[in-house]
Amino acid sequence: MKPTILVADDEPSIVLSLQVLLQKAGFAVRIARNGEEALESVAESTPDLILLDAMMPRRDGFDVCQSLRANPAYQSLPIIMLTAKSRDVERQKGMALGATDYITKPFSTRDLVITVRKYLNPEATQDGTAERRP
């Protein structure tokens, strides 16, 4: 079964490009267009990883991240903040609230896929392939 990624972003062009990119990389993709939809989607069926925009309507990504981390069931769920907020204070806030990683827009699609694979398969190498063990 393909790993499932929840893309939580309110920008339609970004959602579409991430959906195409991640599906081509072999992942199943679910979409949430605001913070409340993201929390509802996670409660309905926990994804393997979340790409979470910081600036969304109804609940921002920082609030969503904090809410998820407050629930013990989601402590190990990888949450990658994906945002245009590139100042160090925003990065520190995201990480302090429990984000696993923080990627700023614009981003390299190759680097994004490598980062996603890193959190879904910690034994993956830089090019995204699994290491062989003797």
PDB file of C-alpha atoms in Angstrom:
ATOM      1  CA  MET A   1       0.000   0.000   0.000  1.00  0.00           C
ATOM      2  CA  LYS A   2       1.232   3.501  -0.875  1.00  0.00           C
ATOM      3  CA  PRO A   3       2.092   5.849   1.972  1.00  0.00           C
ATOM      4  CA  THR A   4      -0.535   8.582   2.342  1.00  0.00           C
ATOM      5  CA  ILE A   5       0.369  12.252   2.538  1.00  0.00           C
ATOM      6  CA  LEU A   6      -2.080  14.919   3.650  1.00  0.00           C
ATOM      7  CA  VAL A   7      -1.428  18.213   1.869  1.00  0.00           C
ATOM      8  CA  ALA A   8      -2.973  21.032   3.902  1.00  0.00           C
ATOM      9  CA  ASP A   9      -2.788  24.268   1.915  1.00  0.00           C
ATOM     10  CA  ASP A  10      -5.328  26.833   0.751  1.00  0.00           C
ATOM     11  CA  GLU A  11      -3.517  27.863  -2.453  1.00  0.00           C
ATOM     12  CA  PRO A  12      -5.057  25.847  -5.363  1.00  0.00           C
ATOM     13  CA  SER A  13      -1.986  26.046  -7.622  1.00  0.00           C
ATOM     14  CA  ILE A  14       0.316  24.775  -4.868  1.00  0.00           C
ATOM     15  CA  VAL A  15      -2.113  22.007  -3.937  1.00  0.00           C
ATOM     16  CA  LEU A  16      -2.346  20.849  -7.553  1.00  0.00           C
ATOM     17  CA  SER A  17       1.415  20.914  -8.122  1.00  0.00           C
ATOM     18  CA  LEU A  18       2.103  19.054  -4.863  1.00  0.00           C
ATOM     19  CA  GLN A  19      -0.580  16.495  -5.651  1.00  0.00           C
ATOM     20  CA  VAL A  20       0.892  15.760  -9.100  1.00  0.00           C
ATOM     21  CA  LEU A  21       4.471  15.721  -7.774  1.00  0.00           C
ATOM     22  CA  LEU A  22       3.715  13.382  -4.870  1.00  0.00           C
ATOM     23  CA  GLN A  23       1.535  11.025  -6.893  1.00  0.00           C
ATOM     24  CA  LYS A  24       4.318  10.729  -9.503  1.00  0.00           C
ATOM     25  CA  ALA A  25       6.699   9.924  -6.634  1.00  0.00           C
ATOM     26  CA  GLY A  26       4.432   7.022  -5.629  1.00  0.00           C
ATOM     27  CA  PHE A  27       2.386   8.457  -2.766  1.00  0.00           C
ATOM     28  CA  ALA A  28      -1.347   8.582  -2.174  1.00  0.00           C
ATOM     29  CA  VAL A  29      -2.432  12.189  -1.590  1.00  0.00           C
ATOM     30  CA  ARG A  30      -5.305  13.682   0.385  1.00  0.00           C
ATOM     31  CA  ILE A  31      -6.126  17.386   0.393  1.00  0.00           C
ATOM     32  CA  ALA A  32      -7.285  19.790   3.103  1.00  0.00           C
ATOM     33  CA  ARG A  33      -7.905  23.420   2.149  1.00  0.00           C
ATOM     34  CA  ASN A  34      -7.959  24.887   5.647  1.00  0.00           C
ATOM     35  CA  GLY A  35      -6.889  24.060   9.190  1.00  0.00           C
ATOM     36  CA  GLU A  36     -10.225  22.617  10.284  1.00  0.00           C
ATOM     37  CA  GLU A  37     -10.348  20.302   7.245  1.00  0.00           C
ATOM     38  CA  ALA A  38      -6.814  19.154   8.074  1.00  0.00           C
ATOM     39  CA  LEU A  39      -7.752  18.211  11.641  1.00  0.00           C
ATOM     40  CA  GLU A  40     -10.936  16.483  10.465  1.00  0.00           C
ATOM     41  CA  SER A  41      -9.014  14.533   7.823  1.00  0.00           C
ATOM     42  CA  VAL A  42      -6.416  13.344  10.347  1.00  0.00           C
ATOM     43  CA  ALA A  43      -9.141  12.307  12.820  1.00  0.00           C
ATOM     44  CA  GLU A  44     -10.955  10.380  10.076  1.00  0.00           C
ATOM     45  CA  SER A  45      -7.869   8.493   8.900  1.00  0.00           C
ATOM     46  CA  THR A  46      -4.321   9.207  10.052  1.00  0.00           C
ATOM     47  CA  PRO A  47      -1.978   9.886   7.119  1.00  0.00           C
ATOM     48  CA  ASP A  48       1.633   8.763   7.092  1.00  0.00           C
ATOM     49  CA  LEU A  49       2.876  12.366   6.818  1.00  0.00           C
ATOM     50  CA  ILE A  50       1.437  15.898   6.662  1.00  0.00           C
ATOM     51  CA  LEU A  51       2.641  18.801   4.527  1.00  0.00           C
ATOM     52  CA  LEU A  52       1.187  21.741   6.412  1.00  0.00           C
ATOM     53  CA  ASP A  53       0.995  25.357   5.241  1.00  0.00           C
ATOM     54  CA  ALA A  54       1.396  27.886   8.040  1.00  0.00           C
ATOM     55  CA  MET A  55      -1.037  30.445   6.629  1.00  0.00           C
ATOM     56  CA  MET A  56      -4.495  28.936   6.111  1.00  0.00           C
ATOM     57  CA  PRO A  57      -8.038  30.068   6.862  1.00  0.00           C
ATOM     58  CA  ARG A  58     -10.154  28.837   9.767  1.00  0.00           C
ATOM     59  CA  ARG A  59      -7.080  27.600  11.702  1.00  0.00           C
ATOM     60  CA  ASP A  60      -3.514  28.326  10.751  1.00  0.00           C
ATOM     61  CA  GLY A  61      -0.877  25.633  10.393  1.00  0.00           C
ATOM     62  CA  PHE A  62       0.805  26.521  13.674  1.00  0.00           C
ATOM     63  CA  ASP A  63      -2.476  25.935  15.519  1.00  0.00           C
ATOM     64  CA  VAL A  64      -3.081  22.681  13.627  1.00  0.00           C
ATOM     65  CA  CYS A  65       0.413  21.440  14.460  1.00  0.00           C
ATOM     66  CA  GLN A  66       0.009  22.324  18.135  1.00  0.00           C
ATOM     67  CA  SER A  67      -3.423  20.637  18.273  1.00  0.00           C
ATOM     68  CA  LEU A  68      -2.094  17.456  16.697  1.00  0.00           C
ATOM     69  CA  ARG A  69       0.919  17.299  19.023  1.00  0.00           C
ATOM     70  CA  ALA A  70      -1.378  17.695  22.046  1.00  0.00           C
ATOM     71  CA  ASN A  71      -2.915  14.326  21.153  1.00  0.00           C
ATOM     72  CA  PRO A  72      -0.674  11.379  22.124  1.00  0.00           C
ATOM     73  CA  ALA A  73      -1.958   9.407  19.109  1.00  0.00           C
ATOM     74  CA  TYR A  74      -0.177  11.844  16.766  1.00  0.00           C
ATOM     75  CA  GLN A  75       3.133  12.288  18.595  1.00  0.00           C
ATOM     76  CA  SER A  76       5.127  10.378  15.983  1.00  0.00           C
ATOM     77  CA  LEU A  77       3.234  11.656  12.912  1.00  0.00           C
ATOM     78  CA  PRO A  78       5.725  13.536  10.697  1.00  0.00           C
ATOM     79  CA  ILE A  79       4.543  17.121  10.138  1.00  0.00           C
ATOM     80  CA  ILE A  80       6.469  19.204   7.637  1.00  0.00           C
ATOM     81  CA  MET A  81       5.590  22.876   7.704  1.00  0.00           C
ATOM     82  CA  LEU A  82       5.636  24.143   4.134  1.00  0.00           C
ATOM     83  CA  THR A  83       5.360  27.910   4.099  1.00  0.00           C
ATOM     84  CA  ALA A  84       6.370  31.259   2.671  1.00  0.00           C
ATOM     85  CA  LYS A  85       7.188  32.432   6.205  1.00  0.00           C
ATOM     86  CA  SER A  86      10.953  32.189   6.060  1.00  0.00           C
ATOM     87  CA  ARG A  87      12.060  34.271   9.042  1.00  0.00           C
ATOM     88  CA  ASP A  88      13.908  32.406  11.774  1.00  0.00           C
ATOM     89  CA  VAL A  89      11.240  33.322  14.320  1.00  0.00           C
ATOM     90  CA  GLU A  90       8.570  31.480  12.282  1.00  0.00           C
ATOM     91  CA  ARG A  91      10.834  28.472  11.828  1.00  0.00           C
ATOM     92  CA  GLN A  92      11.530  28.389  15.570  1.00  0.00           C
ATOM     93  CA  LYS A  93       7.827  28.734  16.343  1.00  0.00           C
ATOM     94  CA  GLY A  94       6.933  25.849  14.003  1.00  0.00           C
ATOM     95  CA  MET A  95       9.594  23.611  15.479  1.00  0.00           C
ATOM     96  CA  ALA A  96       8.661  24.579  19.049  1.00  0.00           C
ATOM     97  CA  LEU A  97       5.033  23.651  18.360  1.00  0.00           C
ATOM     98  CA  GLY A  98       6.103  20.204  17.204  1.00  0.00           C
ATOM     99  CA  ALA A  99       6.831  20.385  13.479  1.00  0.00           C
ATOM    100  CA  THR A 100       9.196  17.655  12.341  1.00  0.00           C
ATOM    101  CA  ASP A 101      10.709  19.890   9.662  1.00  0.00           C
ATOM    102  CA  TYR A 102      10.187  23.325   8.112  1.00  0.00           C
ATOM    103  CA  ILE A 103      10.518  24.015   4.376  1.00  0.00           C
ATOM    104  CA  THR A 104      10.147  27.484   2.903  1.00  0.00           C
ATOM    105  CA  LYS A 105       8.472  28.375  -0.387  1.00  0.00           C
ATOM    106  CA  PRO A 106       9.656  28.468  -3.069  1.00  0.00           C
ATOM    107  CA  PHE A 107      11.210  25.035  -2.681  1.00  0.00           C
ATOM    108  CA  SER A 108      12.987  22.516  -4.865  1.00  0.00           C
ATOM    109  CA  THR A 109      10.564  19.750  -5.829  1.00  0.00           C
ATOM    110  CA  ARG A 110      13.414  17.232  -5.782  1.00  0.00           C
ATOM    111  CA  ASP A 111      14.454  18.298  -2.277  1.00  0.00           C
ATOM    112  CA  LEU A 112      10.843  18.139  -1.086  1.00  0.00           C
ATOM    113  CA  VAL A 113      10.441  14.552  -2.306  1.00  0.00           C
ATOM    114  CA  ILE A 114      13.763  13.586  -0.708  1.00  0.00           C
ATOM    115  CA  THR A 115      12.656  15.144   2.595  1.00  0.00           C
ATOM    116  CA  VAL A 116       9.278  13.376   2.489  1.00  0.00           C
ATOM    117  CA  ARG A 117      10.966  10.047   1.795  1.00  0.00           C
ATOM    118  CA  LYS A 118      13.423  10.673   4.628  1.00  0.00           C
ATOM    119  CA  TYR A 119      10.585  10.853   7.147  1.00  0.00           C
ATOM    120  CA  LEU A 120       8.606   7.983   5.643  1.00  0.00           C
ATOM    121  CA  ASN A 121      11.629   5.730   5.273  1.00  0.00           C
ATOM    122  CA  PRO A 122      14.449   6.797   7.620  1.00  0.00           C
ATOM    123  CA  GLU A 123      16.779   4.262   6.007  1.00  0.00           C
ATOM    124  CA  ALA A 124      16.522   5.943   2.589  1.00  0.00           C
ATOM    125  CA  THR A 125      19.604   7.469   1.019  1.00  0.00           C
ATOM    126  CA  GLN A 126      19.904  10.983  -0.425  1.00  0.00           C
ATOM    127  CA  ASP A 127      18.595   9.887  -3.847  1.00  0.00           C
ATOM    128  CA  GLY A 128      15.495   8.400  -2.210  1.00  0.00           C
ATOM    129  CA  THR A 129      16.392   4.735  -2.658  1.00  0.00           C
ATOM    130  CA  ALA A 130      16.502   2.329   0.252  1.00  0.00           C
ATOM    131  CA  GLU A 131      19.917   1.264   1.443  1.00  0.00           C
ATOM    132  CA  ARG A 132      20.759  -2.396   1.125  1.00  0.00           C
ATOM    133  CA  ARG A 133      21.763  -4.162   4.280  1.00  0.00           C
ATOM    134  CA  PRO A 134      24.036  -7.208   4.300  1.00  0.00           C
TER     135      PRO A 134
END
